[in-house]
Amino acid sequence: MIIFHICSCLAVVGRQASADLTHTPFHFTAMRRFKKIAKYLLFSFLGLVLLLFLIIQFFGGSIVRSVIAGLNENLQTEITVGDARLSMLRSFPNLSVDLTEVNMAGSDGGPLLECEQLSCRIGLSSLFGRTHVKQILIADGSLRIVVDQDGNPNYLLTGYTPVGVEPEPAAEATEFAIDDARLQNVEFIYENEQLRSAAMLQIDWAEFSGDFGQVVYQMESEATAQIHFIENQGQRFLEGKYVTFAAQTQVDNDQQFYQFERVRLGLGLLAMELNGGIRITEDGMDLDLNFGSDEGRLTDLLSLLPENYLGPLAQLESRGSWLLNGSVLGPWTSRISPRVLATVDFSRGRLRSPHLDASARDIAFQANFSNGDLQRLSTSVLEINNFSGSLDGEDFELYAKMENLNAPRLQVRLDGHIAMGALPGILPLDNLQEGRGFLHVNGLELSGRYEDMLRPRRMGQVRVKGNLELDNAAFELNDRQVRFPSGTLVLDNNRMQLQELVLEAPGTVVDFNGEATNLIPVLFADSLNSQDAALEFDALLRGRSLDIDELLNLYGVSDEEVAAAEGTAMADSLRRRSVVENGRITDLLEGRFELQIDEWNYGQIEGEGFTGELRFAQGHMDLNGQTEAMDGQFQLDGRLDFRPLPRIEARVTASQVDVTEFFRQGENFGQEILTAENLEGNLNSRMTIKASFDEAGYLDYDRLHIQAGIGIYDGELHDFGMLNNFAAFLKARDLERVRFSQLENFLEIKNNTVYIPVMFIQSSAMNMTISGEHSFTNRIDYNIKVNAGQVMANKIAGHDEDLSLLRARRNGFFNMYFKIHGTVENFNYERAKREVKQDFRRSEAYRLDIRQDLERSFNTIIRLVEEPADWLDAGEGLDIVPGSDGELDFGISGGGRE
């Protein structure tokens, strides 16, 4: 204003001088006079600026100290400041006292204010007298307001005075006549122990203006903030919502009364108007407020509910006409809450959701809320009347009521046709989508406490009635088409009857008849199944086909997702998620299916005519039954545990099974040594399998343990690496393809190694006894006893194209003993009669241990093929020329592959 005044004077003088120049002959004298005036004014202005600068330099420190002293005098606790300075340029024509790194404690000893900047605007008159603070700005910090159990706040600029006690006047070094207060980027924390309420907001910008020095004054306020949460009696609301606020308020400090004349509140796109008043009392406050809205969307209103009440409604979008009216009336103290009433009328509505695949039209309802006679959450009632509309052109009607929001009690009645496309928007299943067909609901009634519906042991207190009929119902679950062409579910309290319920899924066509309980707790179960809910059932499952892999893949991560992510960092993460999800769904099942399946498959294993039983209990699945598979017969008795990590324990009895298919469909049982490509023949076997999997579902070879008694009859062994190597060593072509009448032994797989106890092999190439071990990394250690006479005779006779079996007796002058060790790519042969015989003796004991383990598992005697009694060592005690190790030196040396 000073600059503006000086410039105005210069303009007036200039105009007068110009007039003098044009009307008088003494224009040169006038010009000189003008220059003198202009110079005088210029030096006066510069002098004034210099004077103000000098005053600020010499007296600014005292003004800053006066402001800080004034703050400290008006606060019960001392304010600490990192830096303080007086500035004129930033707030001209006022002065600004700028404080940085400000910390202020409240009356409770805790932090009240922490900020990077606190600026006080003061008038120029403060340079020559008492300091007058007119405005205050707080930026980049946090403000914490606390009200204790007695209603005393931790803030008061006029000193700490309990509620209801008149404050004593204080002599102030600084006069606070603030008429404007601003907040910028301030975190606001509110805790009211008396009312059991709290809030946390991030205030982007807020301004409050008024004659705060008066007892009664008009205050205008505006604010924009993000709500972290608002909490009342342990329940949180409006988490993450943005709020705008604009109000005119009549403030009466004497009566501690706030009269809202015009308040506009914005929550997202929901615009509300508020009017009424609030009076502060010793116990809390008295409220007399009315609110209403006809702007925004129904979904914005739903967002005001606690998030745990929303579920699938959180992503609902709406269009339609609606009207909201409500009031808050009465005292709010630690003992009582005000009476709250609210009504919503909605008509001509349409609903949409990312998970809603049905057309929802003509939606209409009326909802009423009251916190009851005692004005508490425990007496609150939310009632939805006449909820009606159409889903994909079919009508439905709904009535719902919730009492006691602390421990909700529900009443629901539903009649009509529910489009399956609506299920993804109702049920909390992320992988459920694209529903088609209808679920016909006839007189469905549900009533009881919500907590009882979560707990199977208390479902007896919940009433459920109604019939559900499926009509060509279909949906996609985990990207797989699932159909229920027909079926009826009859609900009778906690019992559900399944009548001719047909399920069609990839590779599966089955129908169910039976009973189940605990359907409601399973549907409401949380992700951790914290209430141990489980669907208990006893049903007959008949079907043309059953694909176990695809059924397990209906829940969890799909194979397509894993395949798409293969080779990336996401692959293992997806597989881990699939393991967790498969475990979760089995946790929800407790019961048995009597199985009659025409065709079935699991992995590569395919079977026919399965009859047996499938049980689910406590996170595991038991399978027991008989089936035809691999051209033979199987008896299965196994368990698949899903927790804490997948683990299989199984007993398998096989009769007259094609050994090639047995190894192929069993995926060679996790090893690559003896595979389906090496064997032909018929297999009889008893086998125990213990297999564990890691968090990503991969087989843990370190923990794989298989014990088996096998008998292969009329078989052939070809292209077997070990025999091929041995054939090259002996220059015996017949070992590349060997026929045998029977091959029986006990095997064990553990520690990433296949252990072969001593066994006799009668074959078309030679008779031999063999033992050894072969690791999954192809390290080998074999012991072999060979009828040397047969080897010599075969070399003389040449290759037998008919692969006739040799007699199982001594057919030569002596036997030879070999050790083969190293790796498949780099091995050594050694003649070692003593070591081989010692290993055979140890191996006999090892074979007996495996046999006894299997006999205990199967509770039966298992027979072995023994080495023929007449196949003795012909060289024992004979007068022959030995080599260095006592054996006949036959001119054969070992080492490497020939």
PDB file of N, CA and C in Angstrom, residues 46 50 106 183 234 245 257 348 384 457 604 681 731 830 837 878-879 887:
ATOM      1  N   LEU A  46      13.232   5.594  -0.558  1.00  0.00           N
ATOM      2  CA  LEU A  46      14.413   4.767  -0.270  1.00  0.00           C
ATOM      3  C   LEU A  46      14.787   4.863   1.200  1.00  0.00           C
ATOM      4  N   LEU A  50      14.980   1.832   3.782  1.00  0.00           N
ATOM      5  CA  LEU A  50      16.209   1.616   4.542  1.00  0.00           C
ATOM      6  C   LEU A  50      15.909   1.643   6.034  1.00  0.00           C
ATOM      7  N   GLY A 106       2.043 -31.270  24.237  1.00  0.00           N
ATOM      8  CA  GLY A 106       0.715 -30.990  24.740  1.00  0.00           C
ATOM      9  C   GLY A 106       0.665 -31.067  26.252  1.00  0.00           C
ATOM     10  N   LEU A 183      -3.511 -24.696   7.344  1.00  0.00           N
ATOM     11  CA  LEU A 183      -2.729 -25.922   7.454  1.00  0.00           C
ATOM     12  C   LEU A 183      -2.405 -26.409   6.051  1.00  0.00           C
ATOM     13  N   GLY A 234     -14.082 -49.225  18.345  1.00  0.00           N
ATOM     14  CA  GLY A 234     -13.375 -50.349  17.757  1.00  0.00           C
ATOM     15  C   GLY A 234     -13.708 -50.646  16.319  1.00  0.00           C
ATOM     16  N   PHE A 245     -14.504 -30.287   2.516  1.00  0.00           N
ATOM     17  CA  PHE A 245     -15.342 -29.701   3.553  1.00  0.00           C
ATOM     18  C   PHE A 245     -15.395 -28.191   3.343  1.00  0.00           C
ATOM     19  N   PHE A 257     -20.654 -23.485  21.892  1.00  0.00           N
ATOM     20  CA  PHE A 257     -21.679 -23.950  20.972  1.00  0.00           C
ATOM     21  C   PHE A 257     -21.272 -23.594  19.545  1.00  0.00           C
ATOM     22  N   ARG A 348     -35.533 -47.448  -9.966  1.00  0.00           N
ATOM     23  CA  ARG A 348     -35.130 -47.414 -11.387  1.00  0.00           C
ATOM     24  C   ARG A 348     -33.608 -47.574 -11.525  1.00  0.00           C
ATOM     25  N   ILE A 384     -33.634 -53.812   4.964  1.00  0.00           N
ATOM     26  CA  ILE A 384     -33.832 -53.569   3.538  1.00  0.00           C
ATOM     27  C   ILE A 384     -35.175 -54.175   3.149  1.00  0.00           C
ATOM     28  N   ARG A 457     -19.890 -75.809  14.821  1.00  0.00           N
ATOM     29  CA  ARG A 457     -20.444 -76.348  16.065  1.00  0.00           C
ATOM     30  C   ARG A 457     -21.673 -75.588  16.534  1.00  0.00           C
ATOM     31  N   GLN A 604      -0.558 -89.111 -15.813  1.00  0.00           N
ATOM     32  CA  GLN A 604      -0.473 -89.986 -16.976  1.00  0.00           C
ATOM     33  C   GLN A 604      -1.178 -91.319 -16.757  1.00  0.00           C
ATOM     34  N   GLY A 681       7.031-106.986 -20.740  1.00  0.00           N
ATOM     35  CA  GLY A 681       6.624-108.138 -19.960  1.00  0.00           C
ATOM     36  C   GLY A 681       5.412-107.855 -19.120  1.00  0.00           C
ATOM     37  N   LYS A 731      32.274-108.398 -24.890  1.00  0.00           N
ATOM     38  CA  LYS A 731      32.100-108.618 -26.330  1.00  0.00           C
ATOM     39  C   LYS A 731      30.972-109.625 -26.557  1.00  0.00           C
ATOM     40  N   GLU A 830      36.458-104.301 -12.612  1.00  0.00           N
ATOM     41  CA  GLU A 830      37.474-104.996 -11.829  1.00  0.00           C
ATOM     42  C   GLU A 830      36.993-106.409 -11.531  1.00  0.00           C
ATOM     43  N   LYS A 837      31.513-111.381  -3.363  1.00  0.00           N
ATOM     44  CA  LYS A 837      30.836-112.334  -2.480  1.00  0.00           C
ATOM     45  C   LYS A 837      30.438-111.669  -1.164  1.00  0.00           C
ATOM     46  N   LEU A 878      39.274-126.119  -7.385  1.00  0.00           N
ATOM     47  CA  LEU A 878      39.863-126.732  -8.572  1.00  0.00           C
ATOM     48  C   LEU A 878      41.305-126.286  -8.734  1.00  0.00           C
ATOM     49  N   ASP A 879      42.085-127.110  -9.339  1.00  0.00           N
ATOM     50  CA  ASP A 879      43.489-126.807  -9.575  1.00  0.00           C
ATOM     51  C   ASP A 879      43.599-126.073 -10.907  1.00  0.00           C
ATOM     52  N   GLU A 887      41.578-115.493  -9.129  1.00  0.00           N
ATOM     53  CA  GLU A 887      40.650-115.913 -10.177  1.00  0.00           C
ATOM     54  C   GLU A 887      41.439-116.362 -11.397  1.00  0.00           C
TER      55      GLU A 887
END
